[in-house]
């Protein structure tokens, strides 16, 4: 206790000494006044600050204020969000009245750029901004979806899974094996995504696109940076927000598959036309009794699912303390039966300022529940045969199962068995936030120390009871109980100085600091084989326990210098130096990431002043180097690890053997992206039109690839196919692009509207990759390739030319091919169909993407429309391709009914039944054009405040209805061509609608927003 | 302005504390396993490293399956059973640098060499048992020589991976003479160091199948024999043959059909050892391991219908003719109408798919009649030593009488109690001694992966024929080609055998 008292005394002493600064006596004067808006009405909550000090006040409900300033020649800075700030000289007056004008120019908008912020007019890098209000229009738990179509150069894929986040790439894909996701920075916390963050809590999102803007994040910024700022309290009046929303998600654009009768006809056709040699078909019994069952599996497994969202928050404060508390609840059932996501967020932000010292925090704690489909995906549902009954009381679990009689060898699963009986779920707890202290040391100089944290712990359980799956080949389901825990912690300690000062026409900004980041994860799981269905690890036999901890640290020095002269000439220089534990035993533990950019605001030049229709014109350009981070999971990539796998027996004892599977390259370093950016910001017609356009060249070199050693090096593990390899830096990828965005805003009395569009053109080229003996070698994943000179992961396969119509057309060297099979082009005319006949079938990365919005309000009505689209890419739809593959006996899409080749139907689209499997080798027939335009959201609102609650304290009472994904315009057959990144090569961003893709969701919502 | 000073001091202190980066922060230890960098520090690490060096012998690509099959394929003792990719090309001596099977053998052998080099290049700093480390290193030297012997008898020239160049990805090949010198030097070092016992005592059950002095001398003797250094070979082989630690098993069948259970097999000097916990396919849930019979069983099983196997040739069957008391025929080959002593008549799995099948190495215990029977594969055994000694004596000093005595010891064991008549003695056959040595080696060592080496050094490759009696051997294809991948991955620094 004594020690504590002494400690407190010391603290108080320090605080007193520091606070004494604020007591310096000067010639004080009290000023009163009123601040009004453009209509002359008092502005409550406007800030009045004595320039060059932290002395300030806030207007009351009527816009009135009073402030004691230090001298009679003080300057007051009057500001209010959304209005143009004004500086007023007191000149000995005791009353200062001022009217503020609304800021439609957005030039004075403050842009968060990482470790600071700048006025938009001073920005020299390429930064996209998304306002928090547009995020709330999307019925998703994860805000990444809402970035889709909003910012030029940012490509976002959709995701229909409950609670799922979307895959975001900024300015193309520039890595073969690394992660393409940008760095997310939420209130200073470095993250890999926006999981656990409620979109309702987000104030704004800044997307740092070019190297100059992102360079302050150094080795972690090669994919760009998404900075998320959460809502905080503002000094002024207290605000209470309540939002309630509910809706229903409907699975849309479903596939039409055959019914029992049609499938029976197909099966008979398939069987009868099979040549005896290839008959391996145990035909199901196509009789009236079996055909009388006609299960609609899509209807059984997919259904409209509810969606709820509720949030409440209160915020407020004065010039010394601000706070905000809020709670959000989000609940989304999946359209696939028994899948689910819900999340409860509680947030608390506060800051306290006294004298030159400020302390504050941001805290977001959340709990989320997931329930997943276990071993059932969309494809399993679509392929389930309709003649199998959904329920059958005679089986173990009461579900219909495939039997030899009703399915032959069409041994599909009954997907409902696992959807209903297997319980695969997880419960997660997380906390994201920071606590900081900030000292205002000298005029313009601040020091901030902050501790950021991101903690997540998840317990996942799977209970898989004994089931009867009939003859299903998917019968290798272990009766088991699995439980696992995954813990991850990320702790970041940052300290930095900021110095911002105006010396006449010279405006100087300096940032210098350090950052230390420590990430760990520690997972374990236990799998117990138990058939009794108990969720219990006790006394279970045959348990397998797995798990181990991993850790990564990054230490960084940050520095940035910004300078502008007369608001005309702008310059930014950034240098970040990073050290990574991942490269600890290489020669490249530390690396430096420099960048610079320059800007010139031509409209500040006298020769431009006469051109009045140009309100603002800035040209800017920059160059910089960034690094691609090593994910936590790959953190030991430079350290070969000992594995105890090569057992040997000597005598009657088994000895574990120690081997290593990789060899380190002491010169390995991170992938480096250099980027050059040239841009123009233009405002026309009194700022009613704003245009931003950028051209960039991004080159990502030193790709980290696994290189196989010669076999005689001797690395490897017996029987595993592992021949020994090591990571090496090889090759480079270029992305070159053009971005354009335009907005137009108009106010006319009661009618305001704003509309805008953005467009991106992107070319992706692999410059260099593996070479052997001067020859370029491809990397293959599925049907996609990476090779020098082509777009990354382009589709590679056969070209085709319709169907063979007569035997005469078919080269004699092609055995097994008959009329009605696909005519595959033998490009080298060698009479055989081999890989040598493959060719480029199109790129998987969209060349064009675009977005648009329209919003308007008239009196109490408001309307908004959001849309986006992509073009210039191909999509491989695994589901549709299987449902139209007439070389197998599985169920088909109704598209082939009456539309497959027979001698009497030679104009058919699809090959004969059964076709040669050669017909379905990967070819251009299995690719579809991905171009689409999606109306993302239409929302109509009406503010009932004036109608119902006029004169009350209520600020807004808005009701609205909203439709998400009302219309998808595309020729694509499938759920949606916007599956980029959703395929099996998700990390590589492949355009494959794979077998677990979920239906396109159309969501209808309605809600109420109250603001007090 | 005192406050300014305080604040300045405050900021200087903060600056000094916070901006002094320490590299320690970036030194993140790997907590769940050792890194290569901090391994090989103590006795236990070295034993683990040595264990890995032994482990490669049991690789699916070596004695667990492929080495046995590929070496057997290239003889007049076997026809190809079912064909697999690469299998039929190799059968036709139509060797091709891209055939995966031979690549896998090459890789597995170099994998063993890499592991031996790891043992030899590291000197643990924390050892208290210098004698143990010395023995471990000599075991690794023996194993390295053994792996090189396999390479040297399969390929003409090849890269020589030593402790000096083990971490250089691409190296050129060395002439086979250099490989020979390297093997000899390793084995001579082992013999001179005298750290390896002829037989392991003490915790015998756990150590018994480690490399012994006898194995080292016998291997060196075999290498000398292959290079026609007859007297050097005879000297070493004679030493081994006369050691009291080694003796022939009484029952020929027992040589192969053994599973180590506490007693060393007195005849086997060195073997690839299998157990339920080693070999291909071992996983924590369902422990298994392929034994030596993984390859041989294929010719018996009905349910393996389209996979590699070997079918005995009538030629080999006939070589046993005229000597009905020779137990080696029945222990090596089974005919469809033979009694299958270990079969259960109604077990559908036990089925002779072919008219004649290989039975050597198949357990007599029907419960072990599985491809996971965990029987060991002898690599050097005493009967081979006797026959090599006989050959070295005959070819070198010309001591034919002594050579005949060693051959008769092998024949006596094969004929068992019936070996009473002097007519069974080799000397009574009246045949040319070299012919007899060739016949005895064939009958004694059939399917033990030695036959092709013998045919090649005897110049008898033209005796390898197909089902129609046409020669299969292709001139110039005495050795396998170097795998194409290695030539590509070294950018051509490693050059192909000029015959390909």
Tab-separated table of N, CA and C in Angstrom, chain A residues 248-252 303-305 335 999-1004:
chain	number	residue	atom	x	y	z
A	248	UNK	N	-34.842	-10.774	-45.734
A	248	UNK	CA	-34.812	-12.180	-46.114
A	248	UNK	C	-33.911	-12.323	-47.337
A	249	UNK	N	-33.053	-13.341	-47.281
A	249	UNK	CA	-32.155	-13.604	-48.402
A	249	UNK	C	-32.735	-14.762	-49.200
A	250	UNK	N	-32.864	-14.566	-50.479
A	250	UNK	CA	-33.416	-15.645	-51.291
A	250	UNK	C	-32.346	-16.190	-52.220
A	251	UNK	N	-32.199	-17.513	-52.262
A	251	UNK	CA	-31.240	-18.098	-53.200
A	251	UNK	C	-31.766	-17.905	-54.620
A	252	UNK	N	-30.955	-17.350	-55.486
A	252	UNK	CA	-31.420	-16.998	-56.817
A	252	UNK	C	-30.516	-17.594	-57.881
A	303	UNK	N	-33.152	-22.660	-48.906
A	303	UNK	CA	-34.416	-21.978	-48.702
A	303	UNK	C	-34.125	-20.527	-48.334
A	304	UNK	N	-35.103	-19.645	-48.523
A	304	UNK	CA	-34.903	-18.263	-48.107
A	304	UNK	C	-34.537	-18.220	-46.630
A	305	UNK	N	-33.618	-17.348	-46.296
A	305	UNK	CA	-33.113	-17.332	-44.921
A	305	UNK	C	-33.207	-15.929	-44.364
A	335	UNK	N	-28.499	-19.721	-46.681
A	335	UNK	CA	-29.578	-20.287	-47.485
A	335	UNK	C	-29.444	-21.803	-47.563
A	999	UNK	N	-25.378	-20.123	-53.879
A	999	UNK	CA	-26.241	-19.360	-54.786
A	999	UNK	C	-26.078	-17.851	-54.637
A	1000	UNK	N	-26.373	-17.184	-55.726
A	1000	UNK	CA	-26.467	-15.720	-55.755
A	1000	UNK	C	-27.614	-15.331	-54.827
A	1001	UNK	N	-27.353	-14.422	-53.929
A	1001	UNK	CA	-28.366	-14.063	-52.933
A	1001	UNK	C	-29.043	-12.748	-53.289
A	1002	UNK	N	-30.348	-12.797	-53.362
A	1002	UNK	CA	-31.118	-11.561	-53.507
A	1002	UNK	C	-31.739	-11.313	-52.137
A	1003	UNK	N	-31.521	-10.147	-51.604
A	1003	UNK	CA	-31.927	-9.886	-50.229
A	1003	UNK	C	-32.874	-8.696	-50.175
A	1004	UNK	N	-33.994	-8.875	-49.516
A	1004	UNK	CA	-34.969	-7.804	-49.325
A	1004	UNK	C	-34.919	-7.390	-47.873
